[in-house]
Structures are given as structure tokens and as C-alpha cells.
PDB file of C-alpha atoms in Angstrom:
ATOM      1  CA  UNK A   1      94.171 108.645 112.675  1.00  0.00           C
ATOM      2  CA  UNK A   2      91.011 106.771 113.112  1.00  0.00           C
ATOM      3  CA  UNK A   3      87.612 108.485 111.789  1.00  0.00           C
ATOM      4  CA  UNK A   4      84.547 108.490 114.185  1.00  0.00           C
ATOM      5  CA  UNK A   5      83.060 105.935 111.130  1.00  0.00           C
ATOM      6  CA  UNK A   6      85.941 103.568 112.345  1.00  0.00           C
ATOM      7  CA  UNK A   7      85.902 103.605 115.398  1.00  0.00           C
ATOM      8  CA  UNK A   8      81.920 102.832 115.116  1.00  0.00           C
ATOM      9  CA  UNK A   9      82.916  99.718 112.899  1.00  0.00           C
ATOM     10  CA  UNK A  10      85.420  98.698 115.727  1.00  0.00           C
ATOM     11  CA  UNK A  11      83.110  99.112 118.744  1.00  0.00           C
ATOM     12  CA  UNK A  12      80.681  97.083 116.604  1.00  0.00           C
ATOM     13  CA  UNK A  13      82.957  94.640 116.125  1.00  0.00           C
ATOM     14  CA  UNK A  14      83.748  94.425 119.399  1.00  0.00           C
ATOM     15  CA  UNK A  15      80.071  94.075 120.454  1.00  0.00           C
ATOM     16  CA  UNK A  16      79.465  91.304 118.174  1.00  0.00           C
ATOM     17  CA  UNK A  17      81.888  88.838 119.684  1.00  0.00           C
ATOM     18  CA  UNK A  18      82.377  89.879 123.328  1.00  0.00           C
ATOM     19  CA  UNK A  19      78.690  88.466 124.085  1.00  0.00           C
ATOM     20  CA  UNK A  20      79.653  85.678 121.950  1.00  0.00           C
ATOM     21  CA  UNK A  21      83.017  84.700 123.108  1.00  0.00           C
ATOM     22  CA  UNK A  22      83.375  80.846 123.743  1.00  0.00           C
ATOM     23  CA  UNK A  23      87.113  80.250 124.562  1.00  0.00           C
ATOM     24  CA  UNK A  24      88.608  77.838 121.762  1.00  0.00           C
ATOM     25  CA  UNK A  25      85.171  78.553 119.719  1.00  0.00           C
ATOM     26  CA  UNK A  26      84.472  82.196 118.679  1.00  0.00           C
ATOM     27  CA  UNK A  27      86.888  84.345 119.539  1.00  0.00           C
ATOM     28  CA  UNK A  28      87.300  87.158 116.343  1.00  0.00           C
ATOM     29  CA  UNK A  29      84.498  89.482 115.916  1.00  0.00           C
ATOM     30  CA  UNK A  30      84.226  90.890 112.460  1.00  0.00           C
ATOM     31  CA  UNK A  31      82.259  94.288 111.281  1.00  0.00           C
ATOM     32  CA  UNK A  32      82.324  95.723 107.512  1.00  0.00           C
ATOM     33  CA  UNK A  33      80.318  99.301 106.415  1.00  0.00           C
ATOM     34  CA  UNK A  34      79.138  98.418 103.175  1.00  0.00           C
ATOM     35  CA  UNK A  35      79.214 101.080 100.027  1.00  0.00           C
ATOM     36  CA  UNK A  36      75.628 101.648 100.820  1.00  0.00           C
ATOM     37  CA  UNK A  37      76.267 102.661 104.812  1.00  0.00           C
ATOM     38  CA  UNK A  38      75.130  99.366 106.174  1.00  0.00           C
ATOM     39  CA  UNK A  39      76.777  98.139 109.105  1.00  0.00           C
ATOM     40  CA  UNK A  40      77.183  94.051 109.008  1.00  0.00           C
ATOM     41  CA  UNK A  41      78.727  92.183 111.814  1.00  0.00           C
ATOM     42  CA  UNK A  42      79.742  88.306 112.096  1.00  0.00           C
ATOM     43  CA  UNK A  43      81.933  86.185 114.465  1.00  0.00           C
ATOM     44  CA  UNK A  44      84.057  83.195 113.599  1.00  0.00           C
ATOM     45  CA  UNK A  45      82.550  79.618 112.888  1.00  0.00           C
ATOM     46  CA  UNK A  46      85.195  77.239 114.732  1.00  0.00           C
ATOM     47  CA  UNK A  47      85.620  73.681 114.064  1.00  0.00           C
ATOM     48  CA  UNK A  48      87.137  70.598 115.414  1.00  0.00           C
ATOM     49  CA  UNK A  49      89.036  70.088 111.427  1.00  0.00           C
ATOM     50  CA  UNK A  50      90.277  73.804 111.325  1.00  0.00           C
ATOM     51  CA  UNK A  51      90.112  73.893 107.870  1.00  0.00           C
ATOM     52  CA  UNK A  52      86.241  73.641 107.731  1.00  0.00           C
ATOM     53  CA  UNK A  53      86.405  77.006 110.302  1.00  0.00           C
ATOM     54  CA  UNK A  54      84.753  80.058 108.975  1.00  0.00           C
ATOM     55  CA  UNK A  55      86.604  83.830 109.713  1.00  0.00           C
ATOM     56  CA  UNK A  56      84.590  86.439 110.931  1.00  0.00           C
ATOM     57  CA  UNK A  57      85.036  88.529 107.934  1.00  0.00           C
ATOM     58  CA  UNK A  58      83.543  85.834 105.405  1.00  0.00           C
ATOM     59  CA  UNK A  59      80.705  85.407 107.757  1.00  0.00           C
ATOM     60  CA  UNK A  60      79.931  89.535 107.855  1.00  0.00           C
ATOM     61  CA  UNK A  61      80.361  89.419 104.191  1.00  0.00           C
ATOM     62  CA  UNK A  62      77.689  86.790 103.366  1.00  0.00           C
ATOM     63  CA  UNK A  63      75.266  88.313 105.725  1.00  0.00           C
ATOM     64  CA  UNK A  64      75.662  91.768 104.011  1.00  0.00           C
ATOM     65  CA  UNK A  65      75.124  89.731 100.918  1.00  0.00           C
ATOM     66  CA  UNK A  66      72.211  87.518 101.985  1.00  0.00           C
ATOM     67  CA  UNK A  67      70.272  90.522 103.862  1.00  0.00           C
ATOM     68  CA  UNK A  68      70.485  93.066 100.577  1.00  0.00           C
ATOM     69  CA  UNK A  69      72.666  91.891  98.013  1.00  0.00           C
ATOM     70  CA  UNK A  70      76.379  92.755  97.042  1.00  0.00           C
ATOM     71  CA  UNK A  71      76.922  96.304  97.863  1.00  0.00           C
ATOM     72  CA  UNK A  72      80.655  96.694  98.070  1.00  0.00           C
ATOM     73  CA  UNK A  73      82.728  97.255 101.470  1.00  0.00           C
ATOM     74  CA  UNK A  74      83.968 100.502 102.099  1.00  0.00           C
ATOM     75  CA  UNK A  75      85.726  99.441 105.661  1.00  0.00           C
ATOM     76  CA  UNK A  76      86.267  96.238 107.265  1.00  0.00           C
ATOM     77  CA  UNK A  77      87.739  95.650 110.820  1.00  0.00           C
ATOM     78  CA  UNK A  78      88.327  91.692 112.795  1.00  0.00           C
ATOM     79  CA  UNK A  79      89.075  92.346 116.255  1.00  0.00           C
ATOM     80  CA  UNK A  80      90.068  89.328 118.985  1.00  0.00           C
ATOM     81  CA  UNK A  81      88.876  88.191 122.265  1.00  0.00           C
ATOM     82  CA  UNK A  82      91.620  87.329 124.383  1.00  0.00           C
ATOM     83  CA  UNK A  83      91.708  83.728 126.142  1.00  0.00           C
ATOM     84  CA  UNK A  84      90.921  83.826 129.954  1.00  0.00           C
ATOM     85  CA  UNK A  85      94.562  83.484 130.626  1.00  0.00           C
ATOM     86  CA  UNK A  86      95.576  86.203 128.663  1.00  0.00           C
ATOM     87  CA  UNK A  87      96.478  89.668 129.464  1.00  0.00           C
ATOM     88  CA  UNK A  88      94.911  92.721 127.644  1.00  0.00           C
ATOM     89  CA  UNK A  89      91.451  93.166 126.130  1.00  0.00           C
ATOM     90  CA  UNK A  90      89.886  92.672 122.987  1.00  0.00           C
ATOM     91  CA  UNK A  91      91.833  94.420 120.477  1.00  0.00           C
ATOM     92  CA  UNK A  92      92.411  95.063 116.348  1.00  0.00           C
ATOM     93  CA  UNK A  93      93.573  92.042 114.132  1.00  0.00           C
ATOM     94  CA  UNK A  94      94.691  91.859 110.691  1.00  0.00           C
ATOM     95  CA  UNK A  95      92.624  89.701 108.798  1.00  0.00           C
ATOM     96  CA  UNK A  96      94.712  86.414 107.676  1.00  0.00           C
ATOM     97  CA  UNK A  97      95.456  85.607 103.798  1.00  0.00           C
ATOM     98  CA  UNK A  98      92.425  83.875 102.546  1.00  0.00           C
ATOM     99  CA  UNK A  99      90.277  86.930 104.047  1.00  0.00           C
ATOM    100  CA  UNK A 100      92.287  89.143 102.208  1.00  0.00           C
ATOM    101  CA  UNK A 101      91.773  87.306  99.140  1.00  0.00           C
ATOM    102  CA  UNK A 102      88.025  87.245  99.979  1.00  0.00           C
ATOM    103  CA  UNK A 103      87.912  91.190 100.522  1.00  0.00           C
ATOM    104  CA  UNK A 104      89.940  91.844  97.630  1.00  0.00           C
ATOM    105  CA  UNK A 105      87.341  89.554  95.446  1.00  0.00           C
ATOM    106  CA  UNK A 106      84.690  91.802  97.031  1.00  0.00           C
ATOM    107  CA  UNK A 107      86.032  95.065  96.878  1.00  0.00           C
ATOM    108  CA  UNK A 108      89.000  95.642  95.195  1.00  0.00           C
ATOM    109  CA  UNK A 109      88.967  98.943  97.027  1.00  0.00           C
ATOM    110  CA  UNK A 110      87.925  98.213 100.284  1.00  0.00           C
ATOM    111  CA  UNK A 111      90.026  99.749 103.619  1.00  0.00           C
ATOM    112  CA  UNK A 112      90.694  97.241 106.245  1.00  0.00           C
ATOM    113  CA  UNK A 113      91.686  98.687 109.485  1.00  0.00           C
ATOM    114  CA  UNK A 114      94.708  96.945 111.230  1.00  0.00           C
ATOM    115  CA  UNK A 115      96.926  97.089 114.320  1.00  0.00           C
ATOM    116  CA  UNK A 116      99.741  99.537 113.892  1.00  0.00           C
ATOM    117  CA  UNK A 117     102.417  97.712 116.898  1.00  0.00           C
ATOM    118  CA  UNK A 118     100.460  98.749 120.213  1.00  0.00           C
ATOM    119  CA  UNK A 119      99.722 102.165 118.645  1.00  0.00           C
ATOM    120  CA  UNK A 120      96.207 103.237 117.709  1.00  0.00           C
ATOM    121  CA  UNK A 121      95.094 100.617 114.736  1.00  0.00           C
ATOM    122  CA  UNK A 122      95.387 102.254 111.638  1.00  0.00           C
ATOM    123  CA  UNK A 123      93.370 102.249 108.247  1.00  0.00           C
ATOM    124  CA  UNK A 124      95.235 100.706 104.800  1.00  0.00           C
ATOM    125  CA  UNK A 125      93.727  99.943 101.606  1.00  0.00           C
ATOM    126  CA  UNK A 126      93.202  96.301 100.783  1.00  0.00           C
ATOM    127  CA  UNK A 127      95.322  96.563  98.008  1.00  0.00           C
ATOM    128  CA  UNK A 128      98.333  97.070 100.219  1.00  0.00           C
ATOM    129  CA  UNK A 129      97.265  94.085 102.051  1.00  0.00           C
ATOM    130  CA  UNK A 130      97.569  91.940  99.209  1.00  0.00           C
ATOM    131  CA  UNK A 131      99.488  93.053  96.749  1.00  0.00           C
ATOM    132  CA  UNK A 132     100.571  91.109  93.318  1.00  0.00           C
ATOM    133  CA  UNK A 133      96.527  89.744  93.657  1.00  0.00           C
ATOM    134  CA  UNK A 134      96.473  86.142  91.872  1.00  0.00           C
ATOM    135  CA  UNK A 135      93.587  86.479  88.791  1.00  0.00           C
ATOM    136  CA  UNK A 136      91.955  84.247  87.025  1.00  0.00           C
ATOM    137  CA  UNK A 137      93.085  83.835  83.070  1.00  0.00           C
ATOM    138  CA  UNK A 138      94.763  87.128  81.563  1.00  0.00           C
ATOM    139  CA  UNK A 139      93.392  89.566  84.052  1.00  0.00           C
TER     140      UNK A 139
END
């Protein structure tokens, strides 16, 4: 079950990219509480060559660091705007692999809250997310 904290971070979330939506531009909103209570939103940075695209989460997670320095995350939530063609409303997504890798480099104990199949989105550590984490060296 959702705390009132995360349901906050998903209505913010949701009111970063709704005013923002551009279909086939920014359509994931992104919002992380940092270890200090801040709340930090971003959207997605799209791109003609996907792979120079920026995710939501990586754009909340510089701002929190530009604006006040590293502080940890204690939650993170992406949700998605649907297309105009598509049913439903803007809604919980996981984040992909290299955002995982990205939280986890952040906050190795950071919760990420995900969709749970239709059901109310639910709240897992990031370590579940990404288990067997590659390291540098040794560690």
C-alpha cells in the first residue's frame, strides 16, 4: 500500500509532464524525494538519435544535484503520458535498465515505486530492481 509521501511523489510526477507532454517528445514525467525531503521533478529529453535521449529520472536526479548537491533518494517514481490515440491516462512506469543502474549508483537504497499489473503501483527497493549490480574492480 502506497504512503500519502508516495502518492505526493506520483501526483508530482504527474504534474511535471502532463503540462509538458509533446507526443513523440516528452512523454515520462519523473519525481524523486531526496534523503533531505526535497521534492525534484524532471521530464524526458527526446531526440531524433534515441540514444542521445535523456530519461526523466536522470534529468530529476541532476537537478536535485545541481540545485543543492547529492543528497541521496529516498523514493523515485517515472510515470507516462499516453499518446492521443491511446486509451487510459497517465499512469506508473518502471524505470528502464540504465535508470536503474543510475539510481542504484545514487542510492544504493533508494525505493522506486512501480506498476503492480493494473493494481495500485507498488513500492520495491532498488536493489530488487537490479539485482547482481555490475561494480567497478573488486567491489
Amino acid at each position: 500500500m502506497l504512503s500519502e509521501k508516495d502518492q505526493e511523489l506520483i501526483a508530482a510526477a504527474i504534474d511535471a509532464i502532463r503540462p509538458r507532454y509533446r507526443n513523440k517528445w516528452q512523454e515520462v514525467g519523473a519525481a524523486m524525494r531526496t534523503r533531505d525531503g526535497r521534492i525534484v521533478t524532471g521530464v524526458n529529453i527526446d531526440a531524433y538519435i534515441g540514444r542521445i535521449a535523456v530519461c526523466a529520472e536522470a534529468i530529476a536526479i541532476g537537478r536535485a544535484i545541481t540545485e543543492t548537491g547529492d543528497h541521496g533518494i529516498e523514493t523515485i517514481v517515472a510515470v507516462r503520458h499516453p499518446k492521443p490515440d491511446e486509451p487510459g491516462d497517465i499512469a506508473v512506469v518502471s524505470p528502464c535498465g540504465i535508470c536503474r543502474e543510475l539510481i542504484h549508483d545514487y542510492d544504493a537504497k533508494a525505493r522506486v515505486i512501480v506498476p503492480d499489473n493494473g493494481r495500485e503501483p507498488n513500492v520495491v527497493t532498488i536493489g530488487e530492481l537490479l539485482p547482481n549490480k555490475y561494480r567497478r574492480g573488486n567491489g
